Short mmCIF file of C-alpha atoms and ligand atoms in Angstrom, two decimals:
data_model
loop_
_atom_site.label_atom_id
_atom_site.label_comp_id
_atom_site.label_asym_id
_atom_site.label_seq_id
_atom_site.Cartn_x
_atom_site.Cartn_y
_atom_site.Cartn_z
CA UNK A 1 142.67 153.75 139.07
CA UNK A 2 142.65 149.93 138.62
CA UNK A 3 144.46 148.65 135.52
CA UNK A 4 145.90 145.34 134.31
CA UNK A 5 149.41 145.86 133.95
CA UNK A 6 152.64 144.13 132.68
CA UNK A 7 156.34 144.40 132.72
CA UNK A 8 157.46 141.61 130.50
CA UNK A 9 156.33 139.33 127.33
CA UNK A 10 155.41 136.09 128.05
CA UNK A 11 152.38 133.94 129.37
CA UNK A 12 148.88 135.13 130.76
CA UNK A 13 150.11 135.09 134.24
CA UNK A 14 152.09 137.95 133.32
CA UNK A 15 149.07 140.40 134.02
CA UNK A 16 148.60 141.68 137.15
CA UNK A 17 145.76 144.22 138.49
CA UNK A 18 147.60 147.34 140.10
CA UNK A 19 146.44 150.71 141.07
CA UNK A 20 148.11 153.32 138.66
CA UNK A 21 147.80 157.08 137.93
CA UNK A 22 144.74 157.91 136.05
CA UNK A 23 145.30 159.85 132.40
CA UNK A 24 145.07 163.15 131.80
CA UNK A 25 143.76 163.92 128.42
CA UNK A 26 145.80 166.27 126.32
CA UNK A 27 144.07 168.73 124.33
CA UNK A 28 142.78 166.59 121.65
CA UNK A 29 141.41 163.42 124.21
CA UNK A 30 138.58 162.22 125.75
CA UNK A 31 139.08 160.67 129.17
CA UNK A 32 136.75 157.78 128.66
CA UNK A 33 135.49 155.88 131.92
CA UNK A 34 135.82 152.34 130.83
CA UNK A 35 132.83 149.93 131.82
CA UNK A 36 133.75 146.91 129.49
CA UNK A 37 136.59 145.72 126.99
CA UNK A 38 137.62 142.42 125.86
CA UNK A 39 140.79 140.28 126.02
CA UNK A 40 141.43 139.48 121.88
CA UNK A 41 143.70 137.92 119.95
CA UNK A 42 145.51 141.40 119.61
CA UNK A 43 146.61 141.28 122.98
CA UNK A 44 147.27 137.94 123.20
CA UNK A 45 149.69 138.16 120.42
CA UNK A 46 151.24 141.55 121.52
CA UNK A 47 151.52 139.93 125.37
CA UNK A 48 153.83 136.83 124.19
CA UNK A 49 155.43 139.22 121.52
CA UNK A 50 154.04 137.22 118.84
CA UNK A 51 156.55 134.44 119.95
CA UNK A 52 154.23 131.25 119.29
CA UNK A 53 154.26 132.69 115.20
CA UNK A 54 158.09 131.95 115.04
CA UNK A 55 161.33 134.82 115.52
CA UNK A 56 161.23 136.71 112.60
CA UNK A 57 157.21 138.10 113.52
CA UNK A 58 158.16 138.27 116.95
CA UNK A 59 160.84 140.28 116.27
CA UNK A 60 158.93 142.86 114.74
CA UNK A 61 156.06 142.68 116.91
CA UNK A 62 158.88 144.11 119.42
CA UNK A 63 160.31 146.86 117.45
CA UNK A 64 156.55 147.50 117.57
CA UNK A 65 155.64 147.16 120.98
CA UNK A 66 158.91 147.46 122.72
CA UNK A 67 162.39 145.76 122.43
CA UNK A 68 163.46 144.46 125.96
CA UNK A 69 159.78 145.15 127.30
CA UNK A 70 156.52 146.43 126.42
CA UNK A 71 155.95 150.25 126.44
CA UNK A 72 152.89 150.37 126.81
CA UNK A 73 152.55 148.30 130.12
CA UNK A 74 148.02 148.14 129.65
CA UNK A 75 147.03 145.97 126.99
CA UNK A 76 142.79 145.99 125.88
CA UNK A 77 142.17 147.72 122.39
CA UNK A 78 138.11 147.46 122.45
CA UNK A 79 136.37 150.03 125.18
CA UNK A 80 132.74 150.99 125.71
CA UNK A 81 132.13 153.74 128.69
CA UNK A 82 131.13 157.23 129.40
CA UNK A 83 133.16 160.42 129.03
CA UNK A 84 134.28 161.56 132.22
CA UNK A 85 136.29 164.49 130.73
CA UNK A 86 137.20 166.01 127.87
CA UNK A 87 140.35 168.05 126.48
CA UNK A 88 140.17 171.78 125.51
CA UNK A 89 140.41 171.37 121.76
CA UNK A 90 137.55 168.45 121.51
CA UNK A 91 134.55 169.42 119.92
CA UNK A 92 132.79 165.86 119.27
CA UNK A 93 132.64 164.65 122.12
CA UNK A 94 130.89 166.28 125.86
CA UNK A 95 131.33 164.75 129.37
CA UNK A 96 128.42 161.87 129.88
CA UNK A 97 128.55 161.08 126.24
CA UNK A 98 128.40 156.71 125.70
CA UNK A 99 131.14 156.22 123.41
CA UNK A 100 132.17 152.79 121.98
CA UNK A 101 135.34 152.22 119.60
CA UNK A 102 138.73 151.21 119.48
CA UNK A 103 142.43 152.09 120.56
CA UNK A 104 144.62 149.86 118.51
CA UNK A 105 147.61 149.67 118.87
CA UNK A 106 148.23 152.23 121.56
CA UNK A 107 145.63 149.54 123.81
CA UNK A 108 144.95 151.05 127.46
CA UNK A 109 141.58 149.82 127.76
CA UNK A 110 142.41 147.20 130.80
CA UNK A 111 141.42 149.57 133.27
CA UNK A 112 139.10 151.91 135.00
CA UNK A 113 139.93 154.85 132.73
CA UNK A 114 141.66 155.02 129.65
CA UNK A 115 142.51 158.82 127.16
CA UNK A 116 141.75 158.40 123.64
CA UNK A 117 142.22 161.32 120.51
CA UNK A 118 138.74 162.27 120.12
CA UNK A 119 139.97 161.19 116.08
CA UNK A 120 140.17 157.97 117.01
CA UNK A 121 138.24 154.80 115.93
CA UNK A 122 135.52 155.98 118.53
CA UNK A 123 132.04 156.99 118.43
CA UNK A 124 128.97 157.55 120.08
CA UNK A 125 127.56 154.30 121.38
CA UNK A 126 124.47 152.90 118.93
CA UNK A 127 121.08 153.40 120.40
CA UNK A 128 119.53 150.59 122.90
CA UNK A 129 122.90 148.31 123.03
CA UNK A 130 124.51 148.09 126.46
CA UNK A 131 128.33 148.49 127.32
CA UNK A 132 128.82 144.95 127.13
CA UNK A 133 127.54 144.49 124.04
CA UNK A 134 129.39 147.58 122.59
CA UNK A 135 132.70 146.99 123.82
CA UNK A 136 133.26 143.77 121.32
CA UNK A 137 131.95 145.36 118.39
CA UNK A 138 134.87 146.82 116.93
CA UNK A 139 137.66 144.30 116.36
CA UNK A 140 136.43 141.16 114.57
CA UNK A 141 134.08 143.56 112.38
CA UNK A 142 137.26 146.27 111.54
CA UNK A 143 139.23 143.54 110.81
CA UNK A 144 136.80 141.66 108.43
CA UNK A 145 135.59 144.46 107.03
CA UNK A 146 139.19 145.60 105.93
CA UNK A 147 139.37 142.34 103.84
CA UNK A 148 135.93 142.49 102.30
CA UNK A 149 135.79 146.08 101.29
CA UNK A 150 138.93 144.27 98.57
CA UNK A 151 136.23 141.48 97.45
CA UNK A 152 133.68 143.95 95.95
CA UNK A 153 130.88 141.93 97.49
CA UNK A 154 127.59 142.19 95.86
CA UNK A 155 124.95 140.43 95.04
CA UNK A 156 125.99 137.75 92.73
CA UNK A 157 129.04 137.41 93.79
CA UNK A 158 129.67 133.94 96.30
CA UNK A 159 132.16 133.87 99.29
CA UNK A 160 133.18 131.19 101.44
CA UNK A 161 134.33 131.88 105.06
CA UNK A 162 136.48 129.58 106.67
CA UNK A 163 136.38 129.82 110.55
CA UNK A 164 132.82 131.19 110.50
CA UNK A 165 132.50 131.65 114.36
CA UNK A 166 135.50 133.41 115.54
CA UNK A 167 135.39 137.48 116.05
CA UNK A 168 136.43 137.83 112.84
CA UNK A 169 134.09 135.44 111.33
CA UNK A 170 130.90 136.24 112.97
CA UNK A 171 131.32 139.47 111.75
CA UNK A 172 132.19 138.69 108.32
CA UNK A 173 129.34 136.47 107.75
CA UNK A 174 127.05 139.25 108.61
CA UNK A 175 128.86 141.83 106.59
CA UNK A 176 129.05 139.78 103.77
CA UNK A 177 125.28 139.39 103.66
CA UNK A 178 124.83 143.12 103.77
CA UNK A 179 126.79 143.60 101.19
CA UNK A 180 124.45 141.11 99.37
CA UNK A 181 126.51 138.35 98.58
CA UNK A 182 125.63 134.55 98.36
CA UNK A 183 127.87 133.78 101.72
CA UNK A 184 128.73 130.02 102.58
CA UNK A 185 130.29 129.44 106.12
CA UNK A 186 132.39 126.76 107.48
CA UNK A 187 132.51 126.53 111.46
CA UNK A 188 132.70 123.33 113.32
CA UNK A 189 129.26 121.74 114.57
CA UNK A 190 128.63 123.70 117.98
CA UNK A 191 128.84 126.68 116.04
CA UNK A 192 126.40 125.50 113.04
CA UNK A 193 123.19 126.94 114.61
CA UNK A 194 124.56 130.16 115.87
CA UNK A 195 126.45 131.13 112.19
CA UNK A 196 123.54 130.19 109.92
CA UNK A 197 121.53 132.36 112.47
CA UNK A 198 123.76 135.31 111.54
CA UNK A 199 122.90 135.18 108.12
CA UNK A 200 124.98 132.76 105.98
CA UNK A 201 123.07 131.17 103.27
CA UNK A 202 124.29 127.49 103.87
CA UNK A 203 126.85 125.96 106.72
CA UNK A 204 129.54 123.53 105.87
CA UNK A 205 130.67 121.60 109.65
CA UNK A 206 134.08 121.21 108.39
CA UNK A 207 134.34 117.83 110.60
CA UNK A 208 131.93 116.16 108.15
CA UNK A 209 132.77 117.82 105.10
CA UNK A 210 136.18 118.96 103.74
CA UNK A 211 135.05 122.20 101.30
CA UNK A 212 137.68 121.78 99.24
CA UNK A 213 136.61 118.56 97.62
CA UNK A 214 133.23 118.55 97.31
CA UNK A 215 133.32 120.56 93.63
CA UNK A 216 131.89 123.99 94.52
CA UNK A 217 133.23 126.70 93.48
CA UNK A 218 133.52 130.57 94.73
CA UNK A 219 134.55 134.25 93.69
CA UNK A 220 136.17 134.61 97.47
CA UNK A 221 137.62 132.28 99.96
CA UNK A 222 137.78 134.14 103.15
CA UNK A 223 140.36 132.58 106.25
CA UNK A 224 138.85 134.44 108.53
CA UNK A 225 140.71 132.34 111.06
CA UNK A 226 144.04 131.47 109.69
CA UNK A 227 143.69 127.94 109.42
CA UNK A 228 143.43 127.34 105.86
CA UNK A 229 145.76 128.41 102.49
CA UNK A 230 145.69 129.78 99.10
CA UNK A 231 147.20 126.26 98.38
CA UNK A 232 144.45 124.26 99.24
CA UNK A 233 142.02 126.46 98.02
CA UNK A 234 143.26 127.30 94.89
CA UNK A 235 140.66 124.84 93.35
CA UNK A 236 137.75 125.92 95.04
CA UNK A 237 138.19 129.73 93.65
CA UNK A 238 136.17 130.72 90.73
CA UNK A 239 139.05 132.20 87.89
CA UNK A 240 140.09 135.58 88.97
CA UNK A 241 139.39 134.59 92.48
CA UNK A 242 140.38 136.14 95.52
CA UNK A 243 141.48 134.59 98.84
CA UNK A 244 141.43 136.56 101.32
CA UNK A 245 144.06 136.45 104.71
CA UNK A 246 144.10 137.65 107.99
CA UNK A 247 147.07 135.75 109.17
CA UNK A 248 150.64 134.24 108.32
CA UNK A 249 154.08 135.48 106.86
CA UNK A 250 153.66 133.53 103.78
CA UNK A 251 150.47 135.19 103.02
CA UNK A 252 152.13 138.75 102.45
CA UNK A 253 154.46 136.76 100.16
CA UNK A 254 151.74 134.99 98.16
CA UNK A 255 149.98 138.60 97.94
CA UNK A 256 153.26 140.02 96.78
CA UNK A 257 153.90 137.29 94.38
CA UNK A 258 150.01 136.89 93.17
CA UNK A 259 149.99 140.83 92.60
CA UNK A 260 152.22 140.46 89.30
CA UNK A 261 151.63 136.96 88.16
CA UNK A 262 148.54 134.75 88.24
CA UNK A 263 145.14 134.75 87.61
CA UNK A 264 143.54 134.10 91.28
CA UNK A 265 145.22 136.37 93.69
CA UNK A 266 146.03 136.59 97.74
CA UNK A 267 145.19 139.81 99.50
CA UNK A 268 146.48 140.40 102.55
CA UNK A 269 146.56 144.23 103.84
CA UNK A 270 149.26 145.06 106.33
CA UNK A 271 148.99 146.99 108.53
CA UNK A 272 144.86 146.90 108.18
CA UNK A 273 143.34 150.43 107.31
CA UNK A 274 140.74 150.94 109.15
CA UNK A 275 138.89 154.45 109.93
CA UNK A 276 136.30 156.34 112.15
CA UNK A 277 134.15 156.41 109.18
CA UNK A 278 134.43 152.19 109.69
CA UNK A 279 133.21 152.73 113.25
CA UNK A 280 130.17 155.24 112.67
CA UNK A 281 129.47 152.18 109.58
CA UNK A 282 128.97 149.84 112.52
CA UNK A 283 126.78 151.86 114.88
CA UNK A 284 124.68 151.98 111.42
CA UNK A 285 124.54 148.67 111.07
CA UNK A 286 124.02 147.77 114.68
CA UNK A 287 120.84 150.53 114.74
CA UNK A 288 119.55 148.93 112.35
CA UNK A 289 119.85 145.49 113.50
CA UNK A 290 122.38 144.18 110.29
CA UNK A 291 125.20 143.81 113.06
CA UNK A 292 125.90 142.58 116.18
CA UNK A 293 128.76 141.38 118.23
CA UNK A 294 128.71 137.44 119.15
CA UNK A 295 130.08 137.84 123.05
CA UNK A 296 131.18 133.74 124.04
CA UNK A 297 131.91 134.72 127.73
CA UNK A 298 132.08 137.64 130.39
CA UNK A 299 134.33 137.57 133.31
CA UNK A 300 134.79 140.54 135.44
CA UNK A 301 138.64 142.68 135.07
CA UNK A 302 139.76 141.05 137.90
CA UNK A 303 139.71 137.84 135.74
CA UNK A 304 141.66 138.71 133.14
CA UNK A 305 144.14 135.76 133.40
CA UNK A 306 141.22 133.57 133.19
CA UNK A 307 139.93 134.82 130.17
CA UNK A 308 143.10 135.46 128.48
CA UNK A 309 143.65 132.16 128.91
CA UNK A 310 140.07 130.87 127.56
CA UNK A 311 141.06 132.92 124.61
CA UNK A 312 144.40 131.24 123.68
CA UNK A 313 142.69 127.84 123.58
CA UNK A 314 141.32 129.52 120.16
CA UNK A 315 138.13 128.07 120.87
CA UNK A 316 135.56 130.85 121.64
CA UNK A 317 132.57 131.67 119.46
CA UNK A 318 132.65 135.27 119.14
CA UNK A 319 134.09 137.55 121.79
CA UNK A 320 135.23 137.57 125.62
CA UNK A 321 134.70 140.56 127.16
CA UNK A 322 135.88 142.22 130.68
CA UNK A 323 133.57 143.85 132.84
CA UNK A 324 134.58 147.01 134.85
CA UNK A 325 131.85 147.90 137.58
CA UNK A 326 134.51 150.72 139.80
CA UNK A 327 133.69 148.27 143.09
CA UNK A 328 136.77 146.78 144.32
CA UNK A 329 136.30 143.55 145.53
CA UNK A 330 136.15 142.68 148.94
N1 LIG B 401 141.29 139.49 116.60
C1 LIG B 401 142.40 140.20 116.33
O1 LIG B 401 142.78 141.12 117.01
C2 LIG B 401 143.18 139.85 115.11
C3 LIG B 401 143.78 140.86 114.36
C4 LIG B 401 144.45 140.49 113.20
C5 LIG B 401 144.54 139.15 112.86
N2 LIG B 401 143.99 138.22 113.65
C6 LIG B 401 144.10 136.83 113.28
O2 LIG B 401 142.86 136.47 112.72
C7 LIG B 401 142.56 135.14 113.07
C8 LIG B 401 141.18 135.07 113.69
O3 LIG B 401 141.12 135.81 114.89
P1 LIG B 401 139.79 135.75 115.75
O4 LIG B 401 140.02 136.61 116.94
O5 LIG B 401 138.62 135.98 114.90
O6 LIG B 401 139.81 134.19 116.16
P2 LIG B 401 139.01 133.48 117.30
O7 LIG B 401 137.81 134.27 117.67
O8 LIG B 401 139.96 133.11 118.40
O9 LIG B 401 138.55 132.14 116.55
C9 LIG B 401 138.06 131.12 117.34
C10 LIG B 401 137.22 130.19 116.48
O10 LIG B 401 138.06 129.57 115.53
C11 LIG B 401 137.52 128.31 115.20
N3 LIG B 401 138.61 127.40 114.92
C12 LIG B 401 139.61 127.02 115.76
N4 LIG B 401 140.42 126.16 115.12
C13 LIG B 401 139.92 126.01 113.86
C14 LIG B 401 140.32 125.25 112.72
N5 LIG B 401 141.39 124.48 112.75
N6 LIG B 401 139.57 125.35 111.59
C15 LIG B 401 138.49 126.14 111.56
N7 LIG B 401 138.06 126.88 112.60
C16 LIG B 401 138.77 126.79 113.74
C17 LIG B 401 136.73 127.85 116.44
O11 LIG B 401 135.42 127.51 116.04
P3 LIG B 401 134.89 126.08 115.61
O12 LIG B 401 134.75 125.25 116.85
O13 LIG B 401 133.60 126.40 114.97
O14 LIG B 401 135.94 125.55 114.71
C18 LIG B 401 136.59 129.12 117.29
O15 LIG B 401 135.22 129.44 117.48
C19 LIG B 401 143.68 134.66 113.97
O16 LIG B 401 144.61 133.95 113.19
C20 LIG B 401 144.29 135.91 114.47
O17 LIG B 401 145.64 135.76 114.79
C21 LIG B 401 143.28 138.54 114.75
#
């Protein structure tokens, strides 16, 4: 099968299309047939090690993903395709079956074919959503929903969401609103239309207007893009505020330190918890039209540089996903 490979950590032009053996599935796997994915932050990250965050994170990130050089040599986490076959022990799942989901961190999904655990973070596609639409679902929306589920959203209660029109923002805007809160959203201006369209109750273009000093207050600060900090919002948190993180070293030490001491507090789960149960929440959602995934751009696989590179200039709205139609090229 075709897969985007590579052998070392560093830039996108590390990633190369080869032909490789297809997976078996074990007992317990669905072989899926991949017909999109996306290139995300996730790989990005794991691809350079994590070496732009400084050498302590990317240290870890390769006693996570491999010391000298990745083990797991096909990066994509997000997948949307058909079952081609299924293990002797799996009972959820039947060939033909349009399943949608997530592999994490054991990726795979840049390529033709990938084997997940049929426990996974996968499910049966939603109804009348194509495989392009599926794929992106899973990512910003897991990893925004692990930090609200912490805010006890409601109605009545405000958040704020700083960076309103990345994955992880377009999904939290339209989670937070399900869950009934009064959601403010800060995005810069190309993004104002699309971001009050998914549901936030006013828009702040953050090149106008600096949130922070123009007196209002909320119960939750979300970063949803890793820009901001606890220090500079401190003021703009109602007491017993939360601020919520999804990026940075200092923000599992501000959660540690906040925990005991403090009356506005950091959360910041590592690593996220995120379940099946999460998954089949989504396909709820997306039936019943609360949810969907904001995709930016589309390139086919054999573009994956391309797009991996449109994704490090941290500047898409949304999600970039990868196309897999089985025709080689040419
Ligand atoms: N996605 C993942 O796999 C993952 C997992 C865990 C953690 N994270 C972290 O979570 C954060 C968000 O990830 P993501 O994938 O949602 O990001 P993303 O989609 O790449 O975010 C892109 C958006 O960020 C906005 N932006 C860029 N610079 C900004 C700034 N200085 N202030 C405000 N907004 C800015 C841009 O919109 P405007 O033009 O509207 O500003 C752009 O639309 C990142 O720090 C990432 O490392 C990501």
């Amino acid at each position: 099968m075709r897969a985007v490979v590579y052998d070392r950590y560093g830039p996108p032009e590390v990633l190369r299309l080869e032909d490789v053996e297809r997976p078996v599935p074990k007992a317990d796997e669905v072989l899926v047939k991949i017909h999109a994915t996306t290139v995300n932050r996730l790989d990005c990250h794991t691809r350079e090690a994590n070496r732009s965050t400084g050498l302590a994170i990317s240290f870890v990130s390769r006693l996570v993903s491999g010391l000298g050089r990745p083990r797991q040599r096909i990066l994509g986490s997000e997948l949307a395709g058909e079952v081609e076959a299924v293990g002797a022990a799996v009972s959820e799942f039947g060939v033909g079956d349009r399943v949608f989901g997530t592999t994490g961190l054991r990726f795979g999904a840049h390529a033709e074919f990938s084997s997940v655990p049929e426990s996974a973070r996968i499910a049966l596609m939603p109804t009348g959503i194509s495989f392009t639409e599926a794929a992106p679902v899973c990512d910003g929306a897991l990893n925004a929903l692990t930090c609200l589920k912490q805010a006890d959203l409601r109605k009545g209660r405000s958040i704020l969401i700083y960076g309103a029109s990345g994955a992880i923002g377009t999904a939290g805007v339209q989670l937070a609103r399900h869950f009934g809160a009064d959601v403010t959203a800060v995005c810069g201006t190309k993004n104002l239309e699309l971001v009050k369209s998914l549901g936030a109750d006013r828009v702040i273009d953050y090149t106008q207007e600096d949130f922070t000093r123009n007196g209002e207050t909320y119960d939750v600060i979300f970063d949803a893009v890793g820009k901001h900090s606890f220090g500079r919002c401190t003021d703009s948190l109602n007491p017993r505020g939360l601020y919520l993180a999804t990026d940075g070293l200092e923000n599992l030490l501000l959660a540690l330190w906040t925990s005991r001491s403090g009356d506005k507090k950091v959360i910041f789960q590592i690593p996220p918890r995120q379940t099946k149960q999460d998954v089949l929440f989504l396909k709820g959602l997306i039936e019943t039209g609360k949810y969907r995934a904001v995709i930016d751009r589309r390139y086919p696989l054999e573009d994956v540089v391309e797009a991996t590179r449109y994704v490090e200039t941290e500047q898409k709205t949304g999600n970039v996903v990868l196309t897999i139609t089985g025709d080689r090229p040419g």
